[in-house]
Coordinates of C-alpha atoms (C1' of nucleotides) in Angstrom, one line a residue:
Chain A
X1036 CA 33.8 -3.8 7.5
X1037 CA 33.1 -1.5 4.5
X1038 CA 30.0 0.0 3.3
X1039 CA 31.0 -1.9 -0.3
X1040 CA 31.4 -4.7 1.9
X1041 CA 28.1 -4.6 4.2
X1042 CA 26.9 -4.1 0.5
X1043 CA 28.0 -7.6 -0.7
X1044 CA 27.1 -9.4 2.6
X1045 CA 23.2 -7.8 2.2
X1046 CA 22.7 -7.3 -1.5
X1047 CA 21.8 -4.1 -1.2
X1048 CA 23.3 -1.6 -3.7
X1049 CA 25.9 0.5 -2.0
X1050 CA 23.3 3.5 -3.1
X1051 CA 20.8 2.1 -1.1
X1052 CA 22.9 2.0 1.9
X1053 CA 23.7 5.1 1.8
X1054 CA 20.2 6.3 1.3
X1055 CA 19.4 4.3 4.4
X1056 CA 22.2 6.4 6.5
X1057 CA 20.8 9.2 5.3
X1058 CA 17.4 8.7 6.5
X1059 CA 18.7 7.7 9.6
X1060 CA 17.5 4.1 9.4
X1061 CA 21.2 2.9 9.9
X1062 CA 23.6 4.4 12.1
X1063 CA 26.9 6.0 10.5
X1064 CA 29.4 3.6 10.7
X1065 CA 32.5 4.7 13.0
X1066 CA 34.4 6.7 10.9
X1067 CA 38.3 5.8 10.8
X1068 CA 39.3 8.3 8.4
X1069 CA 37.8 11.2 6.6
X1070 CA 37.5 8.7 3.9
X1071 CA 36.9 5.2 5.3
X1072 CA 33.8 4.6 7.8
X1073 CA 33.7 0.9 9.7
X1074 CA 30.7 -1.3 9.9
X1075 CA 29.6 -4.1 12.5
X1076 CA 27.5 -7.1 12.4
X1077 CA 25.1 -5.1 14.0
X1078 CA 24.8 -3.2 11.0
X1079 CA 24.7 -6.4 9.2
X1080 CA 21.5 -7.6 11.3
X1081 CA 20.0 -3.7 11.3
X1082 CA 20.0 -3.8 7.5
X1083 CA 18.5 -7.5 6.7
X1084 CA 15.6 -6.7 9.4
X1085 CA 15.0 -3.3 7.4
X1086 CA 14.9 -5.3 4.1
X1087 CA 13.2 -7.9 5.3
X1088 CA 10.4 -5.7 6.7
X1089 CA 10.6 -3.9 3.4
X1090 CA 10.3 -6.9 0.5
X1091 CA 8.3 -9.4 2.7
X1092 CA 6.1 -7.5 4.7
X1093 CA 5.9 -4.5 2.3
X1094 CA 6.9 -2.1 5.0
X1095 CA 7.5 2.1 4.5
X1096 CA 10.7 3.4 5.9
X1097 CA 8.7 5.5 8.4
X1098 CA 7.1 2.5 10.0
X1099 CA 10.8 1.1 9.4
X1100 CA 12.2 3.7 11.6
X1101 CA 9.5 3.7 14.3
X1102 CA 10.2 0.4 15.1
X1103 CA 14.0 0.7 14.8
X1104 CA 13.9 3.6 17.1
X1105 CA 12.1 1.6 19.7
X1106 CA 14.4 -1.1 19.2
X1107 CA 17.7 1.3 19.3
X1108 CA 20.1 1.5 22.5
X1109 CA 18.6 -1.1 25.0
X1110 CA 19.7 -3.9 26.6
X1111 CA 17.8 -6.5 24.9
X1112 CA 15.6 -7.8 27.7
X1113 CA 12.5 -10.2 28.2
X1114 CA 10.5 -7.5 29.0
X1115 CA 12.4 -5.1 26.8
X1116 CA 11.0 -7.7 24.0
X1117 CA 7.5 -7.6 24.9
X1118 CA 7.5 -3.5 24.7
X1119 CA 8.9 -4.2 21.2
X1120 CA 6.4 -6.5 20.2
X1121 CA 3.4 -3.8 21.0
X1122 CA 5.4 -1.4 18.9
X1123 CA 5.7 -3.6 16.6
X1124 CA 2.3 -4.3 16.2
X1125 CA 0.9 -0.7 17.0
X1126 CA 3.2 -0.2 13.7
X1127 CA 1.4 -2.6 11.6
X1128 CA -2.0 -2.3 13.1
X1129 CA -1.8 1.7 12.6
X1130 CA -3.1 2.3 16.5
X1131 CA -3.7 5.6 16.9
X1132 CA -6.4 6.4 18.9
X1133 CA -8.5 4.7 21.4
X1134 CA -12.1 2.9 21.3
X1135 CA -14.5 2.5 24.4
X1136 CA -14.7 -1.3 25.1
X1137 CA -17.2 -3.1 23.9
X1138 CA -19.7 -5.7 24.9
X1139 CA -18.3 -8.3 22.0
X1140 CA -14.9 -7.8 22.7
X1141 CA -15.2 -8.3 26.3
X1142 CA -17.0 -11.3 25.3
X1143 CA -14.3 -12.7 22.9
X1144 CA -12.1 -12.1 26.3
X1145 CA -13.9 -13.6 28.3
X1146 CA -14.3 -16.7 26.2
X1147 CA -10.8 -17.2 25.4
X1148 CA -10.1 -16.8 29.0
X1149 CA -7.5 -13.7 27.6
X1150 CA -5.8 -12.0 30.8
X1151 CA -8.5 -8.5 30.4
X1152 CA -6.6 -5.8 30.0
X1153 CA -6.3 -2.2 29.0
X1154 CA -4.0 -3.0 26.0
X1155 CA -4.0 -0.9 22.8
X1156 CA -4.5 -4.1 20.9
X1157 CA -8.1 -4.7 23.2
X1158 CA -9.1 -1.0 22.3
X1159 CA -8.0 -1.9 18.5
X1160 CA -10.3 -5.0 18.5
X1161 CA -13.1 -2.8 20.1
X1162 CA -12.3 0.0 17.8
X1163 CA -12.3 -1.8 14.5
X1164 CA -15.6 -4.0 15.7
X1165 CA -17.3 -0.5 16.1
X1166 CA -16.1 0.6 12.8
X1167 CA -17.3 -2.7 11.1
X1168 CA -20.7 -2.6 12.7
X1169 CA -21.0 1.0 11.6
X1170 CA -20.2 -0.1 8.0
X1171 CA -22.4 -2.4 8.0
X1172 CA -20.4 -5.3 8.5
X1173 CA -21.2 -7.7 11.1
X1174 CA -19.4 -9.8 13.2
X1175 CA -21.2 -12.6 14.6
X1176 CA -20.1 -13.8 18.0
X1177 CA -19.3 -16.8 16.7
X1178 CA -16.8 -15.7 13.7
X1179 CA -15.3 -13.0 16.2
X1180 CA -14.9 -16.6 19.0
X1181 CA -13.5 -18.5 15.9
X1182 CA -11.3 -16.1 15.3
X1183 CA -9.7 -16.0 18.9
X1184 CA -9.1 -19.9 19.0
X1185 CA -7.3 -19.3 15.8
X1186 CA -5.3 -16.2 17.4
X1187 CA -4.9 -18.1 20.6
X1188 CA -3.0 -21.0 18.8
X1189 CA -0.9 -18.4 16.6
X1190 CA 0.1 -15.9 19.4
X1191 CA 1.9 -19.3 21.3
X1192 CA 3.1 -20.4 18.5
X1193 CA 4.4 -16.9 17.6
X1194 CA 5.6 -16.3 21.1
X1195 CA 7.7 -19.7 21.1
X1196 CA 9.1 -19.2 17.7
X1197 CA 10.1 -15.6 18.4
X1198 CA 11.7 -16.5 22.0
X1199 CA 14.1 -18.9 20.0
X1200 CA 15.9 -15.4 18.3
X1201 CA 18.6 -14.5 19.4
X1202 CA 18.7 -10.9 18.3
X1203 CA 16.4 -8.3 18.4
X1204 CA 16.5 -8.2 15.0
X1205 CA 15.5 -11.4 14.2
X1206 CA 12.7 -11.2 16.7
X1207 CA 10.6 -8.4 15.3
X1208 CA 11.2 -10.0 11.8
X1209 CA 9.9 -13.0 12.9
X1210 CA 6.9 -11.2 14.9
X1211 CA 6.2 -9.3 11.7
X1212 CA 6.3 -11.9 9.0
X1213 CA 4.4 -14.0 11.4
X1214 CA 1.6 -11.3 11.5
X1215 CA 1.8 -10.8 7.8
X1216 CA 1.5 -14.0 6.8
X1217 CA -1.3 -15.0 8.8
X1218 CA -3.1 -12.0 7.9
X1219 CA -2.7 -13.2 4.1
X1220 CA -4.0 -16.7 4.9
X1221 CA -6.9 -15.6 6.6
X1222 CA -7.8 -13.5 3.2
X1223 CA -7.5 -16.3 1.1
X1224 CA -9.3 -19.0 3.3
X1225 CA -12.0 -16.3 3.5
X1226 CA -11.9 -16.3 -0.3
X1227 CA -12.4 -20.1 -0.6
X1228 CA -15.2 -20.2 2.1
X1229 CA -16.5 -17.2 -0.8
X1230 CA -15.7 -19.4 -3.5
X1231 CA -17.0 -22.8 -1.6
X1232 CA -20.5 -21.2 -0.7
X1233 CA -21.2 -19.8 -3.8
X1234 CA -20.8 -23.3 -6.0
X1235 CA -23.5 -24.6 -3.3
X1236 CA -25.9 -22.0 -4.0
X1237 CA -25.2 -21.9 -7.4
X1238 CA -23.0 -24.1 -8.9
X1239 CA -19.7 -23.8 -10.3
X1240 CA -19.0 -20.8 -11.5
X1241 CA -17.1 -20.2 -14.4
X1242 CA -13.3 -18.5 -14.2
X1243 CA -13.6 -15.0 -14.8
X1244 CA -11.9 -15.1 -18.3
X1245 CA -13.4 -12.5 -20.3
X1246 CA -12.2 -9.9 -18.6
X1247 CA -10.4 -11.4 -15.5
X1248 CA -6.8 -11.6 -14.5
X1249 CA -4.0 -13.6 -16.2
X1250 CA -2.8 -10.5 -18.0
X1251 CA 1.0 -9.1 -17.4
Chain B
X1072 CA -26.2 15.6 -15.5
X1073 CA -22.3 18.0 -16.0
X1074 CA -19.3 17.2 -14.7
X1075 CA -19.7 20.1 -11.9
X1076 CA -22.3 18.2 -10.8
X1077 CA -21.2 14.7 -10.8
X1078 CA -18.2 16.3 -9.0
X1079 CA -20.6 17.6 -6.3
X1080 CA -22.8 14.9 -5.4
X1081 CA -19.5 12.2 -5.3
X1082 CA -17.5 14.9 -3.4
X1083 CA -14.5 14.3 -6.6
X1084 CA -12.5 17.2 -7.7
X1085 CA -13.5 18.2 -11.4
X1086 CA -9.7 17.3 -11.7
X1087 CA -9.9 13.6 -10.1
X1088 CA -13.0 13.1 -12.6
X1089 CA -10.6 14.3 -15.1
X1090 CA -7.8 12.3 -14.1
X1091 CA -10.1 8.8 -13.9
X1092 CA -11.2 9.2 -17.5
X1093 CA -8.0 10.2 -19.2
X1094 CA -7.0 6.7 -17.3
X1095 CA -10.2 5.3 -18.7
X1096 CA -11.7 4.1 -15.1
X1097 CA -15.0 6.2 -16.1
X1098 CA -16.7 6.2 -19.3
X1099 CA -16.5 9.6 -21.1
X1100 CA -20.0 11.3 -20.9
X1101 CA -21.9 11.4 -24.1
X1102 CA -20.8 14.8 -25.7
X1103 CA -24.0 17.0 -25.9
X1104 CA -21.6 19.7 -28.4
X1105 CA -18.1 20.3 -28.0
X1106 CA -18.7 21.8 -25.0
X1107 CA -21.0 20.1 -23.0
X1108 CA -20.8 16.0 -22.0
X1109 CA -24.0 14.0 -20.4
X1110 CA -23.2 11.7 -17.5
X1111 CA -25.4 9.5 -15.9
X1112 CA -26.4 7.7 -12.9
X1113 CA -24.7 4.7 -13.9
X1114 CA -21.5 7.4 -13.8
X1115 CA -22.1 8.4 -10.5
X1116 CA -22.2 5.0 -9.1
X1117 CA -18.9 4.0 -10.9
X1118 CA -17.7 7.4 -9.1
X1119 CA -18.7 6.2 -5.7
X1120 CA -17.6 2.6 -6.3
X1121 CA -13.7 3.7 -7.5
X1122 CA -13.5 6.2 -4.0
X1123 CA -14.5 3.4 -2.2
X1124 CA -12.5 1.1 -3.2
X1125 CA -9.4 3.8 -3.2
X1126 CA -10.0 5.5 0.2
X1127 CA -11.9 2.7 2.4
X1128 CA -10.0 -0.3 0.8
X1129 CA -6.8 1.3 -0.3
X1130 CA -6.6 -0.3 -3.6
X1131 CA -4.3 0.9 -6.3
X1132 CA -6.4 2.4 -9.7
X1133 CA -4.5 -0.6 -11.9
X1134 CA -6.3 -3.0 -9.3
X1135 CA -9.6 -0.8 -9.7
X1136 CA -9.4 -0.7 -13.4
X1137 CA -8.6 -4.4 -13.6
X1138 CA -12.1 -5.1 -11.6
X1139 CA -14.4 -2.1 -13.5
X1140 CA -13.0 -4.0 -16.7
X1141 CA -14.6 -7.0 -15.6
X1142 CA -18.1 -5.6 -14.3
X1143 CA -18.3 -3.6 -17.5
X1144 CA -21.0 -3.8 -20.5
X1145 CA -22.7 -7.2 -19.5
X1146 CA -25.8 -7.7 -18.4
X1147 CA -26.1 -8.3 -14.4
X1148 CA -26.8 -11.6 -13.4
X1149 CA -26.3 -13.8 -10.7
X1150 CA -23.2 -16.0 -12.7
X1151 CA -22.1 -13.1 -13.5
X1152 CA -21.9 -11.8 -10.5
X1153 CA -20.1 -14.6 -8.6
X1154 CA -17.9 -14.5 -12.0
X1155 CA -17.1 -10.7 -10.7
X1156 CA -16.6 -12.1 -6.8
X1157 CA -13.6 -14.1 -8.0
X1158 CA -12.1 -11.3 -10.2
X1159 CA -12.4 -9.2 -7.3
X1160 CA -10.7 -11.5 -5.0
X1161 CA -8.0 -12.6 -7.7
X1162 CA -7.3 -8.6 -7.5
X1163 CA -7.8 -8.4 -3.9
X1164 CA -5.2 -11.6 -3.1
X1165 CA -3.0 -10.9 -6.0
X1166 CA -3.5 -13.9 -7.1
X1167 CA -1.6 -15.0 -10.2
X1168 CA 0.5 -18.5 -9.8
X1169 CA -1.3 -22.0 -9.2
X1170 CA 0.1 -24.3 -6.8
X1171 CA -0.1 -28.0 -5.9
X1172 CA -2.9 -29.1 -3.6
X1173 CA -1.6 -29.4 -0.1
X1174 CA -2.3 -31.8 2.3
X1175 CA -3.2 -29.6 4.9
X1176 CA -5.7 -27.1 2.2
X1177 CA -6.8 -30.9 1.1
X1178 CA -7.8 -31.4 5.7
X1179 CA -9.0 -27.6 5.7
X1180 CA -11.8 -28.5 2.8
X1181 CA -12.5 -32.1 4.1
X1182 CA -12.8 -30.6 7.5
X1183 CA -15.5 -27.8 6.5
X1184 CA -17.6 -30.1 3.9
X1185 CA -16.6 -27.3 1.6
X1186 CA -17.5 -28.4 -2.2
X1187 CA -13.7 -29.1 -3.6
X1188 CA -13.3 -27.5 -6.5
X1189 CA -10.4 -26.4 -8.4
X1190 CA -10.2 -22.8 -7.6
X1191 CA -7.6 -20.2 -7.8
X1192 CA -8.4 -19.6 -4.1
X1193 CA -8.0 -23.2 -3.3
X1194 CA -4.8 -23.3 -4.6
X1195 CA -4.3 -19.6 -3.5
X1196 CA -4.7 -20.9 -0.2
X1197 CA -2.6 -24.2 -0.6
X1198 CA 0.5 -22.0 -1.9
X1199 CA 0.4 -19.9 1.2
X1200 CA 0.8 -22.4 3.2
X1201 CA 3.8 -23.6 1.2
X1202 CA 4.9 -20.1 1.5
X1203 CA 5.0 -20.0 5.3
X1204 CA 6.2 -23.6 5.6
X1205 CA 8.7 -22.3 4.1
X1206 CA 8.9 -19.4 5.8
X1207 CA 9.4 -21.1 8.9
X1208 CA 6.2 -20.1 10.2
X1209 CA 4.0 -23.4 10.9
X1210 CA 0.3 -23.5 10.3
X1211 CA -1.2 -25.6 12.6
X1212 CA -4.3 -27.7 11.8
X1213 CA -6.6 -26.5 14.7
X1214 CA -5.5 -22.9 13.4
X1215 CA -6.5 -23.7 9.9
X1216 CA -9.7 -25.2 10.6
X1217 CA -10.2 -22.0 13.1
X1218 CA -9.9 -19.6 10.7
X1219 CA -11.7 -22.2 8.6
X1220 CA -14.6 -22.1 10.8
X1221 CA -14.9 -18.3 10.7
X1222 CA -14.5 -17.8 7.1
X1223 CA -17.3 -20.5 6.6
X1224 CA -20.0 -17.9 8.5
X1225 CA -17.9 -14.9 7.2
X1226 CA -18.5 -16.2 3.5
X1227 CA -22.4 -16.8 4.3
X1228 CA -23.1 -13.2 5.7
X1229 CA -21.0 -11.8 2.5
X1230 CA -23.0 -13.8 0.2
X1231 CA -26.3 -13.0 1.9
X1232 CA -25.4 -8.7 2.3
X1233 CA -24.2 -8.8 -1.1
X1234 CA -27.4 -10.5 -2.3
X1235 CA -28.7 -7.7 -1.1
X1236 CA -27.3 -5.0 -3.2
X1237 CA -29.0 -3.9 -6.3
X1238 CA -26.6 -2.3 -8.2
X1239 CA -23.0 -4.0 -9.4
X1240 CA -21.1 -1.7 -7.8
X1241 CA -22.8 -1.9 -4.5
X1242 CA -22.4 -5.6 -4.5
X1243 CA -18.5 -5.2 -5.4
X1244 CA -17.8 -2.9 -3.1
X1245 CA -19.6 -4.8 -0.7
X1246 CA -17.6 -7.8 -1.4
X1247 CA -14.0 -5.5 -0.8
X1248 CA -15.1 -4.0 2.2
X1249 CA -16.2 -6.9 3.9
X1250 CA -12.9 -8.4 2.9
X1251 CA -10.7 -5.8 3.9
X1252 CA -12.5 -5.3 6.8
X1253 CA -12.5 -9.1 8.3
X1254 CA -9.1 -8.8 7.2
X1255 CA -7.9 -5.8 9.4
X1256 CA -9.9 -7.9 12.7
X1257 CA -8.0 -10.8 12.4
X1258 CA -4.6 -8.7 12.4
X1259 CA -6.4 -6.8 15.9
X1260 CA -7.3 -10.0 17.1
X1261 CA -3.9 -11.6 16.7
X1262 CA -2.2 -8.8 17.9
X1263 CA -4.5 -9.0 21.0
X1264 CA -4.1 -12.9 21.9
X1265 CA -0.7 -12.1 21.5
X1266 CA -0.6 -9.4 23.9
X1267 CA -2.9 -11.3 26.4
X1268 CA -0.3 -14.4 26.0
X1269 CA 2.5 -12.0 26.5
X1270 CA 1.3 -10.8 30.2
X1271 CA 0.6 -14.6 31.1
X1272 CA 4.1 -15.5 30.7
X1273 CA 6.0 -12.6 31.5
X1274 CA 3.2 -10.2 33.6
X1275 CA 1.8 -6.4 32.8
X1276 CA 4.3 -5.5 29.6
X1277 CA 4.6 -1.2 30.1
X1278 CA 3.2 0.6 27.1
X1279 CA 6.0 1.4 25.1
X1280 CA 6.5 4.7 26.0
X1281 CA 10.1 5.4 25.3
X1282 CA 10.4 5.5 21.9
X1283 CA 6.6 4.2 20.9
X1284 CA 3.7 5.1 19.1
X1285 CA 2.2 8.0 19.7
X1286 CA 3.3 10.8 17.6
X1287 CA 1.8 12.1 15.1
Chain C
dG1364 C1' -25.2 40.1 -33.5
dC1365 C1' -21.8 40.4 -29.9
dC1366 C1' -19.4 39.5 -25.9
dC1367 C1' -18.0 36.8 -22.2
dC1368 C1' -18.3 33.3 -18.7
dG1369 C1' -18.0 28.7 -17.9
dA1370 C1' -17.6 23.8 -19.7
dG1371 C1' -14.5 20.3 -21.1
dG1372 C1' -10.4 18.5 -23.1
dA1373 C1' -5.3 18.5 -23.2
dT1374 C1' -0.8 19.3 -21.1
dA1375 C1' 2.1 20.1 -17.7
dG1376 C1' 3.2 20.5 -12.8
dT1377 C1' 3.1 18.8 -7.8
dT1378 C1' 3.6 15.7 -3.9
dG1379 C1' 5.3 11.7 -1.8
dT1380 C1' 8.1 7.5 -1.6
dA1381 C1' 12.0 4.9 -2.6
dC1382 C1' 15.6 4.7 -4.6
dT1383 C1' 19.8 5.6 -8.2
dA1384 C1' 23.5 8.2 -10.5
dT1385 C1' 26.9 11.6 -10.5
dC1386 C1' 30.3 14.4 -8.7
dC1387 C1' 34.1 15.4 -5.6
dG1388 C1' 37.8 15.5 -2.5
dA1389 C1' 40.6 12.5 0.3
dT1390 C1' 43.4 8.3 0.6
dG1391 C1' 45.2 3.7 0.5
dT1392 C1' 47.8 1.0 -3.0
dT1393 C1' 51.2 0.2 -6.4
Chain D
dA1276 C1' 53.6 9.9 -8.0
dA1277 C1' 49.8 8.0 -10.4
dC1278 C1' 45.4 6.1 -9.8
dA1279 C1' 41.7 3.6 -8.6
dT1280 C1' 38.6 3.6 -4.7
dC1281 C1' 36.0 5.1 -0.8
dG1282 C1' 32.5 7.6 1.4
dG1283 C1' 29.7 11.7 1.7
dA1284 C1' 26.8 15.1 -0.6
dT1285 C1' 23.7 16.6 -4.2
dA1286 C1' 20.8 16.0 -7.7
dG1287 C1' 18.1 13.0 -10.7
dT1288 C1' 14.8 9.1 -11.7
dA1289 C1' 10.5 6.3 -11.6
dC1290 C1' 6.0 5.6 -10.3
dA1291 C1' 1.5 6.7 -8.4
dA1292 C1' -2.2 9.8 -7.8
dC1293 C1' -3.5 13.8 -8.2
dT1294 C1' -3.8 19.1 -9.2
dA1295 C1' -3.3 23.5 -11.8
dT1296 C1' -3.1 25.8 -16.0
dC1297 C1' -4.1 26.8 -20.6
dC1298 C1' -7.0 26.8 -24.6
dT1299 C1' -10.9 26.8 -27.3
dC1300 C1' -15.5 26.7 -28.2
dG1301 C1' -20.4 27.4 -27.5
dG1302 C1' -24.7 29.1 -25.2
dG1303 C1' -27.0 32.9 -23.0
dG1304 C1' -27.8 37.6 -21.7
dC1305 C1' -27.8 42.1 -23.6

DNA sequence: GCCCCGAGGATAGTTGTACTATCCGATGTT
DNA sequence: AACATCGGATAGTACAACTATCCTCGGGGC
């Protein structure tokens, strides 16, 4: 196919495409003549994945392409899928560098019964619990344990939905809305505990009119 | 006190002071002569609140502006301040649309004896879970009430540590962190059951070496 | 009284991200 | 053969958050 008409299949501007092939996010279509470049459905999946990570997940290209180049030129495997999910989340987590385990992490382990081991995502936990206590931040062992039933639940839910994709690129969409979205619930039911506990202690509290939102 | 020196003690380039009160996030000092502007303690702690919520939370300067509007010339009281809490989470959750009460937000409230008001958290919460019903990605109950658990002791430590603050901007910024920061565990946490639910089925995933994180 | 350094305000420039518009030569179509 | 179109390259735009430069004026040392 044509990039006008991988264009038409995606809506995405031509423009946009061909910023994408620039960037390197998409691979150059096979070219048949100096003038006329051909496109696959695997361009087709390549581009919704990038959009989709883009408009509903609020994405930047450079996380984009980490996670396409870890996705790029392998048979898609079981295990080949699981390497792609860490990536995928040592993408949206940020992971960088590495955190000494800690005594309320290993607890949360140990109380979820979580196969221990030396995963980036345990050093995150441990890592961002550090940071939290050092702001000045707890986390109570029973918020952290309440959390982990509630992470439990998602990650088999999240590992049964994304097993039913059939493409790679449909899997780490799914893993990555699926992250997203939780991450957004857990904000606002944290806001409404907020909002719950502070009508008990004080009663209802007016909307913040004045000077609050509503405005364009 | 001088600019120079409300620039040194915040550690803000003249130029970003400069920069936040052309875009009318800080007051202008009171003008000593033509030359010379006064600015106060009271500017010092605006200072400290707009870095922290730039640099620790990552908030925009519309969303910062939108929140100093609302803590601005009134007297600080404890409505007011829980007036302020929801401004600051209706900036924080981008909250702007009402939705229908849900049947599952309607179990999530029952379930946690939460006071059931009418809320734009409430029905924050009840249109994300239309959103990822529609999404395809299921909320189960036991994962709502989960999360609904932890945000119930979440939202009394907040309450109680922001109690604590003396000044408005201290309890605001108190408020975001804490948000932001439960926020970023949950993501960890997810990412870690997932990873733990990941070797259970399928065994020890390799770090994604190939083509993974790493670089700088 | 005079000079000059620094303060503060205004204006314009920079960086980074994500596009978007324009130009151009080749080429398939009529 | 005329001509619209395709795809690649280059340059421009929009927005956010700063940053650098200029300009003028006033207070303090001499």
């Amino acid at each position: 196919m044509r990039l006008a008409e991988l264009s038409e299949v995606s809506g995405t501007s031509p423009a946009s495409i061909k910023f994408y092939l620039r960037a390197g996010l998409l691979q150059p279509g096979t070219p048949i003549n100096p003038t006329r470049a051909d496109y696959t459905e695997e361009h087709v999946r390549r581009l919704r994945l990038i959009r989709g990570l883009r408009s509903t997940v609020g994405m930047g290209l450079e996380d984009i392409r980490r996670i396409l180049d870890a996705s790029t030129g392998v048979e898609d495997s079981a295990p080949r899928r699981l390497a792609l999910l860490a990536t995928v989340q040592s993408v949206v987590l940020r992971l960088d560098g590495a955190a000494a385990a800690s005594a309320a992490g290993d607890a949360l382990v140990r109380a979820m019964a979580w196969p221990d081991e030396d995963s980036e995502a345990r050093s995150a936990v441990d890592h961002h619990l550090a940071v939290m206590d050092a702001a000045g931040v707890g986390v109570r062992p029973d918020v952290l344990e309440a959390y982990g039933r509630a992470a439990d639940t998602i990650a088999g839910a999240q590992l049964a939905a994304t097993e039913l994709q059939d493409t790679v690129e449909d899997f780490i969409l799914t893993a990555a809305v699926g992250m997203h979205l939780h991450n957004q619930l857990v904000l606002k039911v944290v806001a409404l505990a907020q909002a719950s506990h502070s009508i008990r202690r004080y009663g209802a509290a007016g909307p913040p009119d004045a000077t609050g939102p509503g405005r364009p």
